[in-house]
PDB file of C-alpha atoms and ligand atoms in Angstrom:
ATOM      1  CA  MET A   1       0.000   0.000   0.000  1.00 46.00           C
ATOM      2  CA  TRP A   2       2.650   2.512   1.034  1.00 53.00           C
ATOM      3  CA  HIS A   3       4.973   1.571  -1.785  1.00 53.00           C
ATOM      4  CA  ARG A   4       2.312   2.239  -4.352  1.00 53.00           C
ATOM      5  CA  SER A   5       1.680   5.612  -2.809  1.00 49.00           C
ATOM      6  CA  SER A   6       5.404   6.495  -2.819  1.00 48.00           C
ATOM      7  CA  GLU A   7       5.435   5.879  -6.544  1.00 48.00           C
ATOM      8  CA  VAL A   8       2.505   8.241  -6.860  1.00 50.00           C
ATOM      9  CA  PHE A   9       4.460  10.894  -4.969  1.00 48.00           C
ATOM     10  CA  VAL A  10       7.344  10.476  -7.365  1.00 46.00           C
ATOM     11  CA  LEU A  11       5.046  10.705 -10.361  1.00 47.00           C
ATOM     12  CA  MET A  12       3.411  13.791  -8.954  1.00 48.00           C
ATOM     13  CA  GLY A  13       6.761  15.546  -8.857  1.00 47.00           C
ATOM     14  CA  THR A  14       9.186  16.948  -6.387  1.00 54.00           C
ATOM     15  CA  ALA A  15       6.920  19.256  -4.348  1.00 58.00           C
ATOM     16  CA  VAL A  16       4.926  16.521  -2.636  1.00 57.00           C
ATOM     17  CA  ASP A  17       7.998  14.336  -2.444  1.00 61.00           C
ATOM     18  CA  ALA A  18       9.939  17.091  -0.668  1.00 64.00           C
ATOM     19  CA  ALA A  19       7.058  17.814   1.690  1.00 64.00           C
ATOM     20  CA  THR A  20       6.933  14.149   2.666  1.00 69.00           C
ATOM     21  CA  ARG A  21      10.675  14.093   3.211  1.00 66.00           C
ATOM     22  CA  ASP A  22      10.465  17.218   5.398  1.00 71.00           C
ATOM     23  CA  THR A  23       7.797  15.684   7.616  1.00 76.00           C
ATOM     24  CA  ASN A  24       9.927  12.603   8.100  1.00 76.00           C
ATOM     25  CA  GLY A  25      13.122  14.578   8.529  1.00 73.00           C
ATOM     26  CA  SER A  26      11.838  16.750  11.341  1.00 88.00           C
ATOM     27  CA  LEU A  27      10.046  13.857  13.014  1.00 93.00           C
ATOM     28  CA  ILE A  28      13.267  11.850  13.017  1.00 90.00           C
ATOM     29  CA  GLU A  29      15.046  14.843  14.585  1.00 91.00           C
ATOM     30  CA  LYS A  30      12.346  15.014  17.241  1.00 92.00           C
ATOM     31  CA  ASN A  31      12.956  11.306  18.025  1.00 94.00           C
ATOM     32  CA  PRO A  32       9.721  10.904  20.001  1.00 97.00           C
ATOM     33  CA  THR A  33       8.951   8.222  22.568  1.00 98.00           C
ATOM     34  CA  VAL A  34       5.944   6.246  21.369  1.00 98.00           C
ATOM     35  CA  VAL A  35       3.784   3.767  23.264  1.00 98.00           C
ATOM     36  CA  PHE A  36       1.183   1.896  21.223  1.00 99.00           C
ATOM     37  CA  VAL A  37      -2.043   1.282  23.134  1.00 99.00           C
ATOM     38  CA  LEU A  38      -3.902  -1.702  21.703  1.00 99.00           C
ATOM     39  CA  GLY A  39      -6.964  -3.699  22.677  1.00 98.00           C
ATOM     40  CA  GLY A  40     -10.374  -4.548  21.268  1.00 98.00           C
ATOM     41  CA  PRO A  41     -13.090  -1.951  20.754  1.00 98.00           C
ATOM     42  CA  GLY A  42     -14.481  -1.076  24.181  1.00 98.00           C
ATOM     43  CA  SER A  43     -11.468  -2.430  26.083  1.00 98.00           C
ATOM     44  CA  GLY A  44     -10.923   0.973  27.725  1.00 98.00           C
ATOM     45  CA  LYS A  45      -8.005   2.404  25.734  1.00 98.00           C
ATOM     46  CA  GLY A  46      -9.366   5.962  25.639  1.00 98.00           C
ATOM     47  CA  THR A  47     -10.319   6.002  29.331  1.00 98.00           C
ATOM     48  CA  GLN A  48      -6.943   4.718  30.490  1.00 98.00           C
ATOM     49  CA  CYS A  49      -5.030   7.001  28.102  1.00 98.00           C
ATOM     50  CA  ALA A  50      -6.694  10.012  29.756  1.00 98.00           C
ATOM     51  CA  ASN A  51      -5.375   8.754  33.107  1.00 98.00           C
ATOM     52  CA  ILE A  52      -1.870   8.174  31.723  1.00 98.00           C
ATOM     53  CA  VAL A  53      -1.803  11.722  30.286  1.00 98.00           C
ATOM     54  CA  GLN A  54      -2.671  13.171  33.724  1.00 98.00           C
ATOM     55  CA  HIS A  55      -0.160  11.020  35.524  1.00 97.00           C
ATOM     56  CA  PHE A  56       2.834  10.658  33.250  1.00 98.00           C
ATOM     57  CA  GLY A  57       2.725  13.661  30.900  1.00 97.00           C
ATOM     58  CA  TYR A  58       2.189  11.879  27.599  1.00 98.00           C
ATOM     59  CA  THR A  59       0.164  13.335  24.746  1.00 98.00           C
ATOM     60  CA  HIS A  60      -2.740  11.098  23.729  1.00 98.00           C
ATOM     61  CA  LEU A  61      -3.200  10.506  20.005  1.00 98.00           C
ATOM     62  CA  SER A  62      -6.289   8.389  19.320  1.00 98.00           C
ATOM     63  CA  ALA A  63      -6.089   7.270  15.693  1.00 98.00           C
ATOM     64  CA  GLY A  64      -9.878   6.852  15.617  1.00 98.00           C
ATOM     65  CA  ASP A  65     -10.479  10.352  17.040  1.00 98.00           C
ATOM     66  CA  LEU A  66      -7.990  11.867  14.573  1.00 98.00           C
ATOM     67  CA  LEU A  67      -9.736  10.108  11.678  1.00 98.00           C
ATOM     68  CA  ARG A  68     -13.127  11.339  12.906  1.00 98.00           C
ATOM     69  CA  ALA A  69     -11.693  14.882  13.113  1.00 98.00           C
ATOM     70  CA  GLU A  70     -10.479  14.476   9.516  1.00 98.00           C
ATOM     71  CA  ILE A  71     -14.048  13.634   8.441  1.00 98.00           C
ATOM     72  CA  LYS A  72     -15.378  16.723  10.256  1.00 97.00           C
ATOM     73  CA  SER A  73     -12.742  18.985   8.682  1.00 97.00           C
ATOM     74  CA  GLY A  74     -14.251  18.221   5.278  1.00 95.00           C
ATOM     75  CA  SER A  75     -10.977  16.885   3.840  1.00 94.00           C
ATOM     76  CA  ASP A  76     -10.904  15.112   0.455  1.00 95.00           C
ATOM     77  CA  ASN A  77     -10.560  11.779   2.230  1.00 97.00           C
ATOM     78  CA  GLY A  78     -13.483  12.460   4.581  1.00 98.00           C
ATOM     79  CA  THR A  79     -16.152  10.445   2.780  1.00 98.00           C
ATOM     80  CA  MET A  80     -13.832   7.481   2.241  1.00 98.00           C
ATOM     81  CA  ILE A  81     -12.836   7.484   5.937  1.00 98.00           C
ATOM     82  CA  GLN A  82     -16.462   7.759   7.037  1.00 98.00           C
ATOM     83  CA  ASN A  83     -17.457   4.760   4.928  1.00 98.00           C
ATOM     84  CA  MET A  84     -14.573   2.659   6.252  1.00 98.00           C
ATOM     85  CA  ILE A  85     -15.428   3.478   9.885  1.00 98.00           C
ATOM     86  CA  LYS A  86     -19.113   2.707   9.362  1.00 98.00           C
ATOM     87  CA  GLU A  87     -18.088  -0.732   8.082  1.00 98.00           C
ATOM     88  CA  GLY A  88     -15.478  -1.285  10.805  1.00 98.00           C
ATOM     89  CA  LYS A  89     -12.772  -1.508   8.118  1.00 98.00           C
ATOM     90  CA  ILE A  90      -9.191  -0.282   8.397  1.00 98.00           C
ATOM     91  CA  VAL A  91      -8.408   3.039   6.710  1.00 98.00           C
ATOM     92  CA  PRO A  92      -5.402   2.892   4.294  1.00 98.00           C
ATOM     93  CA  SER A  93      -2.092   3.209   6.128  1.00 98.00           C
ATOM     94  CA  GLU A  94      -0.810   6.243   4.272  1.00 98.00           C
ATOM     95  CA  VAL A  95      -3.827   8.277   5.382  1.00 98.00           C
ATOM     96  CA  THR A  96      -3.584   7.356   9.077  1.00 98.00           C
ATOM     97  CA  ILE A  97       0.212   7.602   9.187  1.00 98.00           C
ATOM     98  CA  LYS A  98       0.223  11.092   7.651  1.00 97.00           C
ATOM     99  CA  ILE A  99      -2.299  12.270  10.256  1.00 98.00           C
ATOM    100  CA  LEU A 100      -0.267  10.743  13.105  1.00 98.00           C
ATOM    101  CA  GLN A 101       3.005  12.219  11.792  1.00 97.00           C
ATOM    102  CA  ASN A 102       1.471  15.679  11.595  1.00 97.00           C
ATOM    103  CA  ALA A 103      -0.010  15.399  15.078  1.00 98.00           C
ATOM    104  CA  MET A 104       3.390  14.441  16.532  1.00 98.00           C
ATOM    105  CA  LEU A 105       5.148  17.244  14.673  1.00 96.00           C
ATOM    106  CA  GLU A 106       2.622  19.893  15.701  1.00 96.00           C
ATOM    107  CA  SER A 107       2.790  18.863  19.354  1.00 97.00           C
ATOM    108  CA  GLY A 108       5.224  20.539  21.746  1.00 96.00           C
ATOM    109  CA  ASN A 109       5.565  17.203  23.529  1.00 98.00           C
ATOM    110  CA  ASP A 110       7.853  14.312  22.583  1.00 97.00           C
ATOM    111  CA  LYS A 111       6.032  11.471  24.411  1.00 98.00           C
ATOM    112  CA  PHE A 112       3.006   9.981  22.725  1.00 98.00           C
ATOM    113  CA  LEU A 113       0.388   7.348  23.425  1.00 98.00           C
ATOM    114  CA  ILE A 114      -0.792   6.159  20.046  1.00 99.00           C
ATOM    115  CA  ASP A 115      -4.173   4.587  20.761  1.00 98.00           C
ATOM    116  CA  GLY A 116      -5.907   2.201  18.349  1.00 98.00           C
ATOM    117  CA  PHE A 117      -3.028   2.009  15.868  1.00 99.00           C
ATOM    118  CA  PRO A 118      -1.419  -0.035  14.265  1.00 99.00           C
ATOM    119  CA  ARG A 119      -4.525  -2.086  13.485  1.00 98.00           C
ATOM    120  CA  ASN A 120      -2.925  -4.600  11.140  1.00 98.00           C
ATOM    121  CA  GLU A 121       0.511  -5.806  10.122  1.00 98.00           C
ATOM    122  CA  GLU A 122       0.543  -3.541   7.097  1.00 98.00           C
ATOM    123  CA  ASN A 123      -0.178  -0.482   9.311  1.00 98.00           C
ATOM    124  CA  ARG A 124       2.664  -1.547  11.583  1.00 98.00           C
ATOM    125  CA  ALA A 125       5.252  -2.189   8.896  1.00 98.00           C
ATOM    126  CA  ALA A 126       4.386   1.005   7.011  1.00 98.00           C
ATOM    127  CA  PHE A 127       4.570   3.130  10.176  1.00 98.00           C
ATOM    128  CA  GLU A 128       7.999   1.770  11.111  1.00 97.00           C
ATOM    129  CA  GLU A 129       9.246   2.081   7.536  1.00 97.00           C
ATOM    130  CA  VAL A 130       8.042   5.647   7.054  1.00 96.00           C
ATOM    131  CA  THR A 131       8.682   7.177  10.478  1.00 96.00           C
ATOM    132  CA  LYS A 132      11.605   4.978  11.597  1.00 96.00           C
ATOM    133  CA  ILE A 133       9.904   4.977  15.006  1.00 97.00           C
ATOM    134  CA  VAL A 134       9.889   1.755  17.039  1.00 97.00           C
ATOM    135  CA  PRO A 135       7.568   1.804  20.060  1.00 98.00           C
ATOM    136  CA  ALA A 136       9.083   1.795  23.561  1.00 98.00           C
ATOM    137  CA  PHE A 137       6.467  -0.840  24.413  1.00 98.00           C
ATOM    138  CA  VAL A 138       2.920  -1.884  23.614  1.00 98.00           C
ATOM    139  CA  LEU A 139       0.214  -1.608  26.235  1.00 98.00           C
ATOM    140  CA  PHE A 140      -2.326  -4.328  25.488  1.00 98.00           C
ATOM    141  CA  PHE A 141      -5.752  -4.300  27.109  1.00 98.00           C
ATOM    142  CA  GLU A 142      -7.219  -7.775  27.274  1.00 98.00           C
ATOM    143  CA  CYS A 143     -10.986  -8.063  27.705  1.00 98.00           C
ATOM    144  CA  SER A 144     -13.730 -10.522  26.751  1.00 98.00           C
ATOM    145  CA  GLU A 145     -15.975  -9.694  23.786  1.00 98.00           C
ATOM    146  CA  GLU A 146     -18.996 -10.052  26.061  1.00 98.00           C
ATOM    147  CA  GLU A 147     -17.736  -7.278  28.355  1.00 98.00           C
ATOM    148  CA  MET A 148     -16.576  -5.055  25.454  1.00 98.00           C
ATOM    149  CA  GLU A 149     -19.955  -5.389  23.757  1.00 98.00           C
ATOM    150  CA  ARG A 150     -21.731  -4.415  26.977  1.00 97.00           C
ATOM    151  CA  ARG A 151     -19.545  -1.276  27.302  1.00 98.00           C
ATOM    152  CA  LEU A 152     -19.908  -0.236  23.649  1.00 98.00           C
ATOM    153  CA  LEU A 153     -23.682  -0.586  23.656  1.00 97.00           C
ATOM    154  CA  GLY A 154     -23.886   1.311  26.949  1.00 96.00           C
ATOM    155  CA  ARG A 155     -21.569   4.246  26.228  1.00 94.00           C
ATOM    156  CA  ASN A 156     -23.759   6.363  23.946  1.00 89.00           C
ATOM    157  CA  GLN A 157     -21.098   8.609  22.405  1.00 94.00           C
ATOM    158  CA  GLY A 158     -23.186   9.072  19.275  1.00 93.00           C
ATOM    159  CA  ARG A 159     -20.734   7.013  17.227  1.00 95.00           C
ATOM    160  CA  GLU A 160     -21.994   5.582  13.970  1.00 96.00           C
ATOM    161  CA  ASP A 161     -20.037   2.374  14.582  1.00 98.00           C
ATOM    162  CA  ASP A 162     -21.362   1.607  18.080  1.00 97.00           C
ATOM    163  CA  ASN A 163     -24.263  -0.504  16.799  1.00 97.00           C
ATOM    164  CA  ILE A 164     -24.372  -4.275  17.186  1.00 97.00           C
ATOM    165  CA  GLU A 165     -23.856  -4.966  13.465  1.00 98.00           C
ATOM    166  CA  THR A 166     -20.690  -2.847  13.176  1.00 98.00           C
ATOM    167  CA  ILE A 167     -19.459  -3.964  16.604  1.00 98.00           C
ATOM    168  CA  ARG A 168     -19.457  -7.610  15.440  1.00 98.00           C
ATOM    169  CA  LYS A 169     -17.439  -6.589  12.354  1.00 98.00           C
ATOM    170  CA  ARG A 170     -14.977  -4.650  14.522  1.00 98.00           C
ATOM    171  CA  PHE A 171     -14.485  -7.694  16.777  1.00 98.00           C
ATOM    172  CA  LYS A 172     -13.748  -9.847  13.721  1.00 98.00           C
ATOM    173  CA  VAL A 173     -11.248  -7.314  12.325  1.00 98.00           C
ATOM    174  CA  PHE A 174      -9.607  -7.076  15.738  1.00 98.00           C
ATOM    175  CA  VAL A 175      -9.096 -10.844  16.028  1.00 98.00           C
ATOM    176  CA  GLU A 176      -8.028 -11.374  12.418  1.00 98.00           C
ATOM    177  CA  SER A 177      -5.928  -8.240  11.814  1.00 98.00           C
ATOM    178  CA  SER A 178      -4.957  -6.557  15.084  1.00 98.00           C
ATOM    179  CA  ILE A 179      -4.018  -9.577  17.213  1.00 98.00           C
ATOM    180  CA  PRO A 180      -1.186 -10.405  14.754  1.00 98.00           C
ATOM    181  CA  VAL A 181       0.304  -6.972  15.542  1.00 98.00           C
ATOM    182  CA  VAL A 182       0.232  -7.818  19.254  1.00 98.00           C
ATOM    183  CA  GLU A 183       1.879 -11.181  18.452  1.00 98.00           C
ATOM    184  CA  HIS A 184       4.592  -9.416  16.447  1.00 98.00           C
ATOM    185  CA  TYR A 185       5.548  -7.228  19.391  1.00 98.00           C
ATOM    186  CA  LYS A 186       5.086 -10.076  21.870  1.00 98.00           C
ATOM    187  CA  SER A 187       7.796 -12.028  20.073  1.00 98.00           C
ATOM    188  CA  ARG A 188      10.032  -8.977  20.564  1.00 98.00           C
ATOM    189  CA  GLY A 189       9.283  -8.772  24.295  1.00 98.00           C
ATOM    190  CA  LYS A 190       7.484  -5.450  23.930  1.00 98.00           C
ATOM    191  CA  VAL A 191       3.956  -6.307  25.073  1.00 98.00           C
ATOM    192  CA  ARG A 192       2.707  -5.291  28.523  1.00 98.00           C
ATOM    193  CA  LYS A 193      -0.613  -7.105  28.954  1.00 98.00           C
ATOM    194  CA  ILE A 194      -3.271  -5.679  31.258  1.00 98.00           C
ATOM    195  CA  ASP A 195      -6.451  -7.380  32.496  1.00 98.00           C
ATOM    196  CA  ALA A 196      -8.900  -4.762  31.240  1.00 98.00           C
ATOM    197  CA  ALA A 197     -12.111  -6.452  32.389  1.00 98.00           C
ATOM    198  CA  LYS A 198     -11.689  -5.004  35.891  1.00 98.00           C
ATOM    199  CA  PRO A 199     -13.037  -1.659  37.181  1.00 98.00           C
ATOM    200  CA  ILE A 200     -11.292   1.487  35.820  1.00 98.00           C
ATOM    201  CA  GLU A 201      -9.322   2.216  39.028  1.00 98.00           C
ATOM    202  CA  GLN A 202      -7.936  -1.318  39.270  1.00 98.00           C
ATOM    203  CA  VAL A 203      -6.937  -1.322  35.622  1.00 98.00           C
ATOM    204  CA  PHE A 204      -5.139   1.975  36.150  1.00 98.00           C
ATOM    205  CA  GLN A 205      -3.173   0.538  39.076  1.00 98.00           C
ATOM    206  CA  ALA A 206      -1.793  -2.111  36.716  1.00 98.00           C
ATOM    207  CA  VAL A 207      -1.151   0.506  34.018  1.00 98.00           C
ATOM    208  CA  LYS A 208       0.749   2.707  36.495  1.00 98.00           C
ATOM    209  CA  THR A 209       3.039  -0.180  37.369  1.00 98.00           C
ATOM    210  CA  VAL A 210       3.925  -0.656  33.695  1.00 98.00           C
ATOM    211  CA  PHE A 211       4.867   3.016  33.208  1.00 98.00           C
ATOM    212  CA  THR A 212       6.740   3.193  36.495  1.00 97.00           C
ATOM    213  CA  VAL A 213       8.792   0.124  35.597  1.00 97.00           C
ATOM    214  CA  HIS A 214       9.509   1.833  32.259  1.00 97.00           C
ATOM    215  CA  ASN A 215      10.874   4.683  34.386  1.00 89.00           C
ATOM    216  CA  ASP A 216       8.224   7.266  33.550  1.00 92.00           C
ATOM    217  CA  LYS A 217       8.016   9.662  36.490  1.00 89.00           C
ATOM    218  CA  ALA A 218       4.651  10.857  37.721  1.00 90.00           C
ATOM    219  CA  VAL A 219       4.115  14.542  36.883  1.00 87.00           C
ATOM    220  CA  ALA A 220       3.141  16.784  39.833  1.00 68.00           C
TER     221      ALA A 220
HETATM  222  N1  LIG B   1      -9.615   3.240  12.339  1.00 88.61           N
HETATM  223  C1  LIG B   1      -8.728   2.905  11.322  1.00 88.61           C
HETATM  224  N2  LIG B   1      -7.383   2.984  11.556  1.00 88.61           N
HETATM  225  C2  LIG B   1      -6.885   3.327  12.762  1.00 88.61           C
HETATM  226  C3  LIG B   1      -7.771   3.650  13.808  1.00 88.61           C
HETATM  227  C4  LIG B   1      -9.134   3.591  13.568  1.00 88.61           C
HETATM  228  O1  LIG B   1      -9.148   2.577  10.233  1.00 88.61           O
HETATM  229  O2  LIG B   1      -5.664   3.357  12.900  1.00 88.61           O
HETATM  230  C5  LIG B   1     -11.061   3.209  12.059  1.00 88.61           C
HETATM  231  C6  LIG B   1     -11.639   1.786  12.004  1.00 88.61           C
HETATM  232  O3  LIG B   1     -12.681   1.770  11.075  1.00 88.61           O
HETATM  233  C7  LIG B   1     -12.155   1.592  13.426  1.00 88.61           C
HETATM  234  C8  LIG B   1     -12.700   2.983  13.726  1.00 88.61           C
HETATM  235  O4  LIG B   1     -11.776   3.868  13.088  1.00 88.61           O
HETATM  236  O5  LIG B   1     -13.149   0.579  13.517  1.00 88.61           O
HETATM  237  C9  LIG B   1     -12.840   3.344  15.198  1.00 88.61           C
HETATM  238  O6  LIG B   1     -11.585   3.252  15.819  1.00 88.61           O
HETATM  239  P1  LIG B   1     -11.401   3.639  17.373  1.00 88.61           P
HETATM  240  O7  LIG B   1     -10.000   3.306  17.737  1.00 88.61           O
HETATM  241  O8  LIG B   1     -11.883   5.002  17.614  1.00 88.61           O
HETATM  242  O9  LIG B   1     -12.428   2.676  18.098  1.00 88.61           O
HETATM  243  P2  LIG B   1     -12.293   1.392  18.983  1.00 88.61           P
HETATM  244  O10 LIG B   1     -12.511   0.263  18.006  1.00 88.61           O
HETATM  245  O11 LIG B   1     -10.956   1.340  19.612  1.00 88.61           O
HETATM  246  O12 LIG B   1     -13.422   1.543  19.961  1.00 88.61           O
HETATM  247 MG1  LIG B   2     -11.129   4.639  21.383  1.00 88.61          MG
END
């Protein structure tokens, strides 16, 4: 996917090519610390990320929220993104990666929680290839589908994909496409698994231990 798009950049000429190189160049200089936060839909990634931000001074980048903001901004890709999300499908890597790169560059911070990305092996390989960033570790929230379904149907955030039909599709995509990403990092000793079926406070206790062991100091 990314390779094809690089060829397009080349065909389109040097301006876009140079812009892409600049983004990468300055992001490499920034050399950010990245933690990937993975887990099924409704496993509590967003909730726990808010706690981690408060406690350890990271900036939270939710790939899903950034994609939804892209739809709202009326960008050229908006309709395509909206259709993918409605179907629970994974948006093309180059789109999501560009948005994440820009968010990291625009931020004054250099520590990021990237929540809900990478969602498949292609996302993962493209991100590493393009940004040269390897995550410090991967926080993985483990939760049963029964519990996740209960949370998603109860949360009422007005999301077009929080209906039972799309939820089932998202579960299937998670098992088939996202678990292999967790396995990839597991084989590299990078996965910190959390029992996410527990109450929010108890989950955060376990999360805090992971960041403390990683030597992240609590802020204020
Ligand atoms: N999505 C995507 N790529 C990403 C992150 C999200 O394509 O890197 C899309 C995908 O369609 C997904 C939806 O956005 O089902 C919602 O993602 P989010 O992380 O907000 O929801 P979650 O499934 O974690 O509740
Ligand atoms: Mg989320």
